[in-house]
């Protein structure tokens, strides 16, 4: 089975095919900070999905950051 992978700006991706599913992980969409660009990205993803297709993604919210829910530190595993 061949699985195509595309790495591009979600608001500007132009390919001549549609998919049953799309994925965006590791809070990638959090890097889109302007609401217009975010809406454009979601609309563009939708254009590239087949009818009934699914888009799986993760986001962090301002509330989560304000509450320190995602504070991470690097540590030396040998310490």
PDB file of N, CA and C in Angstrom:
ATOM      1  N   UNK A   1       0.836  -1.165   0.000  1.00  0.00           N
ATOM      2  CA  UNK A   1       0.000   0.000   0.000  1.00  0.00           C
ATOM      3  C   UNK A   1       0.890   1.241   0.000  1.00  0.00           C
ATOM      4  N   UNK A   2       0.574   2.173  -0.841  1.00  0.00           N
ATOM      5  CA  UNK A   2       1.312   3.423  -0.912  1.00  0.00           C
ATOM      6  C   UNK A   2       0.518   4.520  -0.202  1.00  0.00           C
ATOM      7  N   UNK A   3       1.149   5.183   0.743  1.00  0.00           N
ATOM      8  CA  UNK A   3       0.498   6.267   1.476  1.00  0.00           C
ATOM      9  C   UNK A   3       1.209   7.566   1.130  1.00  0.00           C
ATOM     10  N   UNK A   4       0.496   8.510   0.515  1.00  0.00           N
ATOM     11  CA  UNK A   4       1.145   9.784   0.184  1.00  0.00           C
ATOM     12  C   UNK A   4       1.260  10.674   1.418  1.00  0.00           C
ATOM     13  N   UNK A   5       2.398  11.320   1.570  1.00  0.00           N
ATOM     14  CA  UNK A   5       2.612  12.277   2.645  1.00  0.00           C
ATOM     15  C   UNK A   5       2.891  13.631   2.017  1.00  0.00           C
ATOM     16  N   UNK A   6       2.277  14.665   2.559  1.00  0.00           N
ATOM     17  CA  UNK A   6       2.475  16.016   2.055  1.00  0.00           C
ATOM     18  C   UNK A   6       2.806  16.922   3.228  1.00  0.00           C
ATOM     19  N   UNK A   7       3.839  17.700   3.096  1.00  0.00           N
ATOM     20  CA  UNK A   7       4.218  18.667   4.113  1.00  0.00           C
ATOM     21  C   UNK A   7       4.104  20.043   3.476  1.00  0.00           C
ATOM     22  N   UNK A   8       3.166  20.860   3.967  1.00  0.00           N
ATOM     23  CA  UNK A   8       2.938  22.170   3.366  1.00  0.00           C
ATOM     24  C   UNK A   8       2.166  23.050   4.327  1.00  0.00           C
ATOM     25  N   UNK A   9       2.103  24.321   4.003  1.00  0.00           N
ATOM     26  CA  UNK A   9       1.248  25.257   4.727  1.00  0.00           C
ATOM     27  C   UNK A   9      -0.189  24.826   4.490  1.00  0.00           C
ATOM     28  N   UNK A  10      -0.914  24.518   5.541  1.00  0.00           N
ATOM     29  CA  UNK A  10      -2.272  23.981   5.403  1.00  0.00           C
ATOM     30  C   UNK A  10      -3.210  24.945   4.698  1.00  0.00           C
ATOM     31  N   UNK A  11      -2.961  26.232   4.806  1.00  0.00           N
ATOM     32  CA  UNK A  11      -3.825  27.225   4.157  1.00  0.00           C
ATOM     33  C   UNK A  11      -3.533  27.350   2.670  1.00  0.00           C
ATOM     34  N   UNK A  12      -2.385  26.819   2.217  1.00  0.00           N
ATOM     35  CA  UNK A  12      -1.984  27.003   0.824  1.00  0.00           C
ATOM     36  C   UNK A  12      -1.766  25.708   0.060  1.00  0.00           C
ATOM     37  N   UNK A  13      -1.936  24.573   0.689  1.00  0.00           N
ATOM     38  CA  UNK A  13      -1.715  23.287   0.032  1.00  0.00           C
ATOM     39  C   UNK A  13      -2.605  23.146  -1.197  1.00  0.00           C
ATOM     40  N   UNK A  14      -2.010  22.857  -2.327  1.00  0.00           N
ATOM     41  CA  UNK A  14      -2.749  22.644  -3.572  1.00  0.00           C
ATOM     42  C   UNK A  14      -2.282  21.335  -4.192  1.00  0.00           C
ATOM     43  N   UNK A  15      -3.112  20.312  -4.113  1.00  0.00           N
ATOM     44  CA  UNK A  15      -2.821  19.041  -4.764  1.00  0.00           C
ATOM     45  C   UNK A  15      -4.073  18.596  -5.501  1.00  0.00           C
ATOM     46  N   UNK A  16      -3.897  17.787  -6.506  1.00  0.00           N
ATOM     47  CA  UNK A  16      -5.009  17.376  -7.365  1.00  0.00           C
ATOM     48  C   UNK A  16      -5.640  16.065  -6.923  1.00  0.00           C
ATOM     49  N   UNK A  17      -5.867  15.920  -5.626  1.00  0.00           N
ATOM     50  CA  UNK A  17      -6.527  14.710  -5.154  1.00  0.00           C
ATOM     51  C   UNK A  17      -7.183  14.987  -3.804  1.00  0.00           C
ATOM     52  N   UNK A  18      -8.048  14.070  -3.412  1.00  0.00           N
ATOM     53  CA  UNK A  18      -8.702  14.159  -2.108  1.00  0.00           C
ATOM     54  C   UNK A  18      -8.430  12.871  -1.340  1.00  0.00           C
ATOM     55  N   UNK A  19      -8.689  12.923  -0.045  1.00  0.00           N
ATOM     56  CA  UNK A  19      -8.336  11.810   0.832  1.00  0.00           C
ATOM     57  C   UNK A  19      -9.499  11.457   1.749  1.00  0.00           C
ATOM     58  N   UNK A  20      -9.491  10.239   2.239  1.00  0.00           N
ATOM     59  CA  UNK A  20     -10.485   9.808   3.222  1.00  0.00           C
ATOM     60  C   UNK A  20     -10.173  10.359   4.607  1.00  0.00           C
ATOM     61  N   UNK A  21      -8.910  10.682   4.845  1.00  0.00           N
ATOM     62  CA  UNK A  21      -8.510  11.176   6.160  1.00  0.00           C
ATOM     63  C   UNK A  21      -7.290  12.074   6.036  1.00  0.00           C
ATOM     64  N   UNK A  22      -7.188  13.002   6.969  1.00  0.00           N
ATOM     65  CA  UNK A  22      -6.022  13.868   7.081  1.00  0.00           C
ATOM     66  C   UNK A  22      -5.615  13.942   8.543  1.00  0.00           C
ATOM     67  N   UNK A  23      -4.346  14.177   8.790  1.00  0.00           N
ATOM     68  CA  UNK A  23      -3.821  14.193  10.149  1.00  0.00           C
ATOM     69  C   UNK A  23      -2.888  15.385  10.340  1.00  0.00           C
ATOM     70  N   UNK A  24      -2.951  16.001  11.495  1.00  0.00           N
ATOM     71  CA  UNK A  24      -2.036  17.082  11.871  1.00  0.00           C
ATOM     72  C   UNK A  24      -1.744  16.920  13.357  1.00  0.00           C
ATOM     73  N   UNK A  25      -0.529  16.505  13.669  1.00  0.00           N
ATOM     74  CA  UNK A  25      -0.178  16.209  15.056  1.00  0.00           C
ATOM     75  C   UNK A  25       0.843  17.187  15.620  1.00  0.00           C
ATOM     76  N   UNK A  26       1.158  17.000  16.879  1.00  0.00           N
ATOM     77  CA  UNK A  26       2.167  17.765  17.614  1.00  0.00           C
ATOM     78  C   UNK A  26       1.850  19.255  17.621  1.00  0.00           C
ATOM     79  N   UNK A  27       0.557  19.567  17.767  1.00  0.00           N
ATOM     80  CA  UNK A  27       0.107  20.954  17.900  1.00  0.00           C
ATOM     81  C   UNK A  27       0.525  21.825  16.716  1.00  0.00           C
ATOM     82  N   UNK A  28       0.661  21.223  15.558  1.00  0.00           N
ATOM     83  CA  UNK A  28       1.090  21.974  14.374  1.00  0.00           C
ATOM     84  C   UNK A  28       0.181  23.158  14.086  1.00  0.00           C
ATOM     85  N   UNK A  29      -1.121  22.982  14.260  1.00  0.00           N
ATOM     86  CA  UNK A  29      -2.049  24.077  13.970  1.00  0.00           C
ATOM     87  C   UNK A  29      -1.925  25.217  14.974  1.00  0.00           C
ATOM     88  N   UNK A  30      -1.303  24.978  16.122  1.00  0.00           N
ATOM     89  CA  UNK A  30      -1.076  26.058  17.084  1.00  0.00           C
ATOM     90  C   UNK A  30      -0.124  27.118  16.537  1.00  0.00           C
ATOM     91  N   UNK A  31       0.617  26.783  15.504  1.00  0.00           N
ATOM     92  CA  UNK A  31       1.544  27.742  14.910  1.00  0.00           C
ATOM     93  C   UNK A  31       0.844  28.753  14.015  1.00  0.00           C
ATOM     94  N   UNK A  32      -0.425  28.539  13.732  1.00  0.00           N
ATOM     95  CA  UNK A  32      -1.200  29.504  12.956  1.00  0.00           C
ATOM     96  C   UNK A  32      -1.860  30.434  13.966  1.00  0.00           C
ATOM     97  N   UNK A  33      -1.348  31.643  14.078  1.00  0.00           N
ATOM     98  CA  UNK A  33      -1.802  32.537  15.147  1.00  0.00           C
ATOM     99  C   UNK A  33      -2.855  33.548  14.699  1.00  0.00           C
ATOM    100  N   UNK A  34      -3.085  33.679  13.407  1.00  0.00           N
ATOM    101  CA  UNK A  34      -4.110  34.599  12.914  1.00  0.00           C
ATOM    102  C   UNK A  34      -5.372  33.807  12.593  1.00  0.00           C
ATOM    103  N   UNK A  35      -6.522  34.260  13.107  1.00  0.00           N
ATOM    104  CA  UNK A  35      -7.770  33.513  12.951  1.00  0.00           C
ATOM    105  C   UNK A  35      -8.144  33.337  11.480  1.00  0.00           C
ATOM    106  N   UNK A  36      -7.879  34.335  10.647  1.00  0.00           N
ATOM    107  CA  UNK A  36      -8.184  34.208   9.220  1.00  0.00           C
ATOM    108  C   UNK A  36      -7.380  33.098   8.567  1.00  0.00           C
ATOM    109  N   UNK A  37      -6.118  32.995   8.917  1.00  0.00           N
ATOM    110  CA  UNK A  37      -5.264  31.928   8.386  1.00  0.00           C
ATOM    111  C   UNK A  37      -5.711  30.567   8.905  1.00  0.00           C
ATOM    112  N   UNK A  38      -6.127  30.530  10.178  1.00  0.00           N
ATOM    113  CA  UNK A  38      -6.598  29.275  10.764  1.00  0.00           C
ATOM    114  C   UNK A  38      -7.850  28.794  10.034  1.00  0.00           C
ATOM    115  N   UNK A  39      -8.782  29.706   9.808  1.00  0.00           N
ATOM    116  CA  UNK A  39     -10.002  29.344   9.078  1.00  0.00           C
ATOM    117  C   UNK A  39      -9.679  28.905   7.655  1.00  0.00           C
ATOM    118  N   UNK A  40      -8.748  29.598   7.008  1.00  0.00           N
ATOM    119  CA  UNK A  40      -8.343  29.226   5.649  1.00  0.00           C
ATOM    120  C   UNK A  40      -7.730  27.831   5.639  1.00  0.00           C
ATOM    121  N   UNK A  41      -6.931  27.521   6.648  1.00  0.00           N
ATOM    122  CA  UNK A  41      -6.309  26.199   6.727  1.00  0.00           C
ATOM    123  C   UNK A  41      -7.368  25.112   6.865  1.00  0.00           C
ATOM    124  N   UNK A  42      -8.330  25.318   7.768  1.00  0.00           N
ATOM    125  CA  UNK A  42      -9.379  24.311   7.950  1.00  0.00           C
ATOM    126  C   UNK A  42     -10.238  24.170   6.697  1.00  0.00           C
ATOM    127  N   UNK A  43     -10.542  25.280   6.036  1.00  0.00           N
ATOM    128  CA  UNK A  43     -11.328  25.222   4.797  1.00  0.00           C
ATOM    129  C   UNK A  43     -10.560  24.479   3.714  1.00  0.00           C
ATOM    130  N   UNK A  44      -9.264  24.700   3.644  1.00  0.00           N
ATOM    131  CA  UNK A  44      -8.447  24.035   2.638  1.00  0.00           C
ATOM    132  C   UNK A  44      -8.334  22.539   2.921  1.00  0.00           C
ATOM    133  N   UNK A  45      -8.181  22.186   4.177  1.00  0.00           N
ATOM    134  CA  UNK A  45      -8.157  20.764   4.534  1.00  0.00           C
ATOM    135  C   UNK A  45      -9.474  20.120   4.110  1.00  0.00           C
ATOM    136  N   UNK A  46     -10.563  20.792   4.389  1.00  0.00           N
ATOM    137  CA  UNK A  46     -11.883  20.250   4.029  1.00  0.00           C
ATOM    138  C   UNK A  46     -11.999  20.023   2.519  1.00  0.00           C
ATOM    139  N   UNK A  47     -11.461  20.954   1.728  1.00  0.00           N
ATOM    140  CA  UNK A  47     -11.502  20.804   0.263  1.00  0.00           C
ATOM    141  C   UNK A  47     -10.768  19.546  -0.203  1.00  0.00           C
ATOM    142  N   UNK A  48      -9.784  19.120   0.562  1.00  0.00           N
ATOM    143  CA  UNK A  48      -8.978  17.966   0.172  1.00  0.00           C
ATOM    144  C   UNK A  48      -9.461  16.656   0.794  1.00  0.00           C
ATOM    145  N   UNK A  49     -10.604  16.700   1.490  1.00  0.00           N
ATOM    146  CA  UNK A  49     -11.182  15.477   2.052  1.00  0.00           C
ATOM    147  C   UNK A  49     -12.326  14.982   1.179  1.00  0.00           C
ATOM    148  N   UNK A  50     -12.411  13.673   1.034  1.00  0.00           N
ATOM    149  CA  UNK A  50     -13.559  13.071   0.353  1.00  0.00           C
ATOM    150  C   UNK A  50     -14.811  13.296   1.194  1.00  0.00           C
ATOM    151  N   UNK A  51     -15.999  13.258   0.574  1.00  0.00           N
ATOM    152  CA  UNK A  51     -17.229  13.355   1.365  1.00  0.00           C
ATOM    153  C   UNK A  51     -17.224  12.305   2.481  1.00  0.00           C
ATOM    154  N   UNK A  52     -17.521  12.731   3.685  1.00  0.00           N
ATOM    155  CA  UNK A  52     -17.493  11.827   4.833  1.00  0.00           C
ATOM    156  C   UNK A  52     -16.105  11.619   5.405  1.00  0.00           C
ATOM    157  N   UNK A  53     -15.089  12.292   4.817  1.00  0.00           N
ATOM    158  CA  UNK A  53     -13.716  12.147   5.300  1.00  0.00           C
ATOM    159  C   UNK A  53     -13.528  12.776   6.670  1.00  0.00           C
ATOM    160  N   UNK A  54     -12.443  12.416   7.329  1.00  0.00           N
ATOM    161  CA  UNK A  54     -12.162  12.891   8.685  1.00  0.00           C
ATOM    162  C   UNK A  54     -10.808  13.581   8.742  1.00  0.00           C
ATOM    163  N   UNK A  55     -10.728  14.585   9.592  1.00  0.00           N
ATOM    164  CA  UNK A  55      -9.477  15.298   9.848  1.00  0.00           C
ATOM    165  C   UNK A  55      -9.191  15.196  11.337  1.00  0.00           C
ATOM    166  N   UNK A  56      -8.100  14.554  11.691  1.00  0.00           N
ATOM    167  CA  UNK A  56      -7.718  14.350  13.085  1.00  0.00           C
ATOM    168  C   UNK A  56      -6.562  15.289  13.411  1.00  0.00           C
ATOM    169  N   UNK A  57      -6.745  16.120  14.446  1.00  0.00           N
ATOM    170  CA  UNK A  57      -5.708  17.078  14.814  1.00  0.00           C
ATOM    171  C   UNK A  57      -5.759  17.328  16.316  1.00  0.00           C
ATOM    172  N   UNK A  58      -4.711  17.942  16.826  1.00  0.00           N
ATOM    173  CA  UNK A  58      -4.691  18.322  18.232  1.00  0.00           C
ATOM    174  C   UNK A  58      -4.348  19.803  18.333  1.00  0.00           C
ATOM    175  N   UNK A  59      -4.870  20.424  19.369  1.00  0.00           N
ATOM    176  CA  UNK A  59      -4.620  21.841  19.655  1.00  0.00           C
ATOM    177  C   UNK A  59      -4.454  22.021  21.154  1.00  0.00           C
ATOM    178  N   UNK A  60      -3.683  23.005  21.523  1.00  0.00           N
ATOM    179  CA  UNK A  60      -3.651  23.447  22.906  1.00  0.00           C
ATOM    180  C   UNK A  60      -4.415  24.756  22.980  1.00  0.00           C
ATOM    181  N   UNK A  61      -5.040  25.010  24.098  1.00  0.00           N
ATOM    182  CA  UNK A  61      -5.813  26.236  24.269  1.00  0.00           C
ATOM    183  C   UNK A  61      -5.041  27.243  25.115  1.00  0.00           C
ATOM    184  N   UNK A  62      -5.437  28.500  25.016  1.00  0.00           N
ATOM    185  CA  UNK A  62      -4.821  29.537  25.846  1.00  0.00           C
ATOM    186  C   UNK A  62      -4.980  29.186  27.325  1.00  0.00           C
ATOM    187  N   UNK A  63      -6.143  28.658  27.696  1.00  0.00           N
ATOM    188  CA  UNK A  63      -6.385  28.268  29.084  1.00  0.00           C
ATOM    189  C   UNK A  63      -5.350  27.245  29.555  1.00  0.00           C
ATOM    190  N   UNK A  64      -5.069  26.256  28.727  1.00  0.00           N
ATOM    191  CA  UNK A  64      -4.107  25.219  29.108  1.00  0.00           C
ATOM    192  C   UNK A  64      -2.722  25.816  29.330  1.00  0.00           C
ATOM    193  N   UNK A  65      -2.316  26.732  28.459  1.00  0.00           N
ATOM    194  CA  UNK A  65      -1.013  27.375  28.633  1.00  0.00           C
ATOM    195  C   UNK A  65      -0.991  28.237  29.893  1.00  0.00           C
ATOM    196  N   UNK A  66      -2.074  28.999  30.111  1.00  0.00           N
ATOM    197  CA  UNK A  66      -2.150  29.866  31.291  1.00  0.00           C
ATOM    198  C   UNK A  66      -2.096  29.059  32.585  1.00  0.00           C
ATOM    199  N   UNK A  67      -2.645  27.858  32.576  1.00  0.00           N
ATOM    200  CA  UNK A  67      -2.660  27.007  33.760  1.00  0.00           C
ATOM    201  C   UNK A  67      -1.384  26.182  33.903  1.00  0.00           C
ATOM    202  N   UNK A  68      -0.465  26.301  32.943  1.00  0.00           N
ATOM    203  CA  UNK A  68       0.788  25.561  33.012  1.00  0.00           C
ATOM    204  C   UNK A  68       0.634  24.073  32.769  1.00  0.00           C
ATOM    205  N   UNK A  69      -0.416  23.688  32.058  1.00  0.00           N
ATOM    206  CA  UNK A  69      -0.678  22.264  31.830  1.00  0.00           C
ATOM    207  C   UNK A  69       0.353  21.605  30.920  1.00  0.00           C
ATOM    208  N   UNK A  70       1.088  22.406  30.172  1.00  0.00           N
ATOM    209  CA  UNK A  70       2.024  21.824  29.216  1.00  0.00           C
ATOM    210  C   UNK A  70       3.448  22.287  29.459  1.00  0.00           C
ATOM    211  N   UNK A  71       3.761  22.641  30.696  1.00  0.00           N
ATOM    212  CA  UNK A  71       5.136  22.995  31.026  1.00  0.00           C
ATOM    213  C   UNK A  71       5.997  21.743  30.912  1.00  0.00           C
ATOM    214  N   UNK A  72       7.052  21.856  30.163  1.00  0.00           N
ATOM    215  CA  UNK A  72       7.937  20.712  29.974  1.00  0.00           C
ATOM    216  C   UNK A  72       9.374  21.169  30.163  1.00  0.00           C
ATOM    217  N   UNK A  73      10.161  20.314  30.724  1.00  0.00           N
ATOM    218  CA  UNK A  73      11.572  20.587  30.912  1.00  0.00           C
ATOM    219  C   UNK A  73      12.364  19.414  30.378  1.00  0.00           C
ATOM    220  N   UNK A  74      13.509  19.737  29.827  1.00  0.00           N
ATOM    221  CA  UNK A  74      14.414  18.661  29.426  1.00  0.00           C
ATOM    222  C   UNK A  74      15.195  18.237  30.657  1.00  0.00           C
ATOM    223  N   UNK A  75      15.403  16.958  30.784  1.00  0.00           N
ATOM    224  CA  UNK A  75      16.197  16.472  31.906  1.00  0.00           C
ATOM    225  C   UNK A  75      17.146  15.395  31.408  1.00  0.00           C
ATOM    226  N   UNK A  76      18.214  15.253  32.126  1.00  0.00           N
ATOM    227  CA  UNK A  76      19.205  14.235  31.802  1.00  0.00           C
ATOM    228  C   UNK A  76      18.737  12.922  32.418  1.00  0.00           C
ATOM    229  N   UNK A  77      18.485  11.886  31.599  1.00  0.00           N
ATOM    230  CA  UNK A  77      17.986  10.619  32.148  1.00  0.00           C
ATOM    231  C   UNK A  77      18.975   9.939  33.092  1.00  0.00           C
ATOM    232  N   UNK A  78      20.252  10.354  33.056  1.00  0.00           N
ATOM    233  CA  UNK A  78      21.256   9.751  33.926  1.00  0.00           C
ATOM    234  C   UNK A  78      21.326  10.423  35.294  1.00  0.00           C
ATOM    235  N   UNK A  79      20.561  11.498  35.486  1.00  0.00           N
ATOM    236  CA  UNK A  79      20.608  12.195  36.784  1.00  0.00           C
ATOM    237  C   UNK A  79      19.644  11.590  37.766  1.00  0.00           C
TER     238      UNK A  79
END
